[in-house]
Amino acid sequence: MGKRILVAVDSSEQASEACSFAAEEHPDATLVLLHVINPAEAGYSAEASIPSFSEEWYEQQEAAAESLFDDLEATATEAGVETVERVLEVGRPTQVIVDYAEDNDIDQIVMGSHGRAGMSRILLGSVAEIVVRRASVPVTVVR
């Protein structure tokens, strides 16, 4: 069985760079593109109290993820990757990434870093940093 490389993706340029890096470094591996929809991002606005808002918000997030997957899969196949899997999960990104890697025979995680420093990193936290500390497999962070 070949290597399985988990590429954690969002709509950032860093995630696109991480996908390109994984495709170039591991063209014979299965790339597992994982996008996590974080329900905390729906917010607590007045709209959030409308019953249909959460469904509409989730459907928009789902559609955006599919478009993202299309773009990243095209990038990977252009680099010679033959097998790409798409995974869409809901939850806290750090926890979902680590748990998915442990539960699905992932050999390595590749993800982008937003490159925050100082107070913004302390206040916002770093998904990449938390994944590096908690993952049971090697993690490559691409800038």
PDB file of N, CA and C in Angstrom, residues 43-50 53:
ATOM      1  N   GLY A  43     -20.672  32.420  13.524  1.00  0.00           N
ATOM      2  CA  GLY A  43     -20.826  33.625  14.331  1.00  0.00           C
ATOM      3  C   GLY A  43     -22.121  33.666  15.111  1.00  0.00           C
ATOM      4  N   TYR A  44     -22.264  34.741  15.802  1.00  0.00           N
ATOM      5  CA  TYR A  44     -23.437  34.932  16.652  1.00  0.00           C
ATOM      6  C   TYR A  44     -24.148  36.215  16.290  1.00  0.00           C
ATOM      7  N   SER A  45     -24.267  36.488  15.010  1.00  0.00           N
ATOM      8  CA  SER A  45     -24.940  37.703  14.565  1.00  0.00           C
ATOM      9  C   SER A  45     -26.446  37.534  14.682  1.00  0.00           C
ATOM     10  N   ALA A  46     -27.158  38.594  14.414  1.00  0.00           N
ATOM     11  CA  ALA A  46     -28.618  38.533  14.442  1.00  0.00           C
ATOM     12  C   ALA A  46     -29.121  37.512  13.425  1.00  0.00           C
ATOM     13  N   GLU A  47     -28.403  37.407  12.299  1.00  0.00           N
ATOM     14  CA  GLU A  47     -28.806  36.424  11.273  1.00  0.00           C
ATOM     15  C   GLU A  47     -28.728  34.998  11.798  1.00  0.00           C
ATOM     16  N   ALA A  48     -27.794  34.738  12.700  1.00  0.00           N
ATOM     17  CA  ALA A  48     -27.601  33.383  13.206  1.00  0.00           C
ATOM     18  C   ALA A  48     -28.810  32.871  13.959  1.00  0.00           C
ATOM     19  N   SER A  49     -29.652  33.781  14.439  1.00  0.00           N
ATOM     20  CA  SER A  49     -30.846  33.346  15.167  1.00  0.00           C
ATOM     21  C   SER A  49     -31.986  32.966  14.232  1.00  0.00           C
ATOM     22  N   ILE A  50     -31.847  33.242  12.953  1.00  0.00           N
ATOM     23  CA  ILE A  50     -32.862  32.849  11.974  1.00  0.00           C
ATOM     24  C   ILE A  50     -32.675  31.369  11.682  1.00  0.00           C
ATOM     25  N   PHE A  53     -30.725  30.270   8.608  1.00  0.00           N
ATOM     26  CA  PHE A  53     -29.392  30.835   8.405  1.00  0.00           C
ATOM     27  C   PHE A  53     -28.309  29.777   8.482  1.00  0.00           C
TER      28      PHE A  53
END
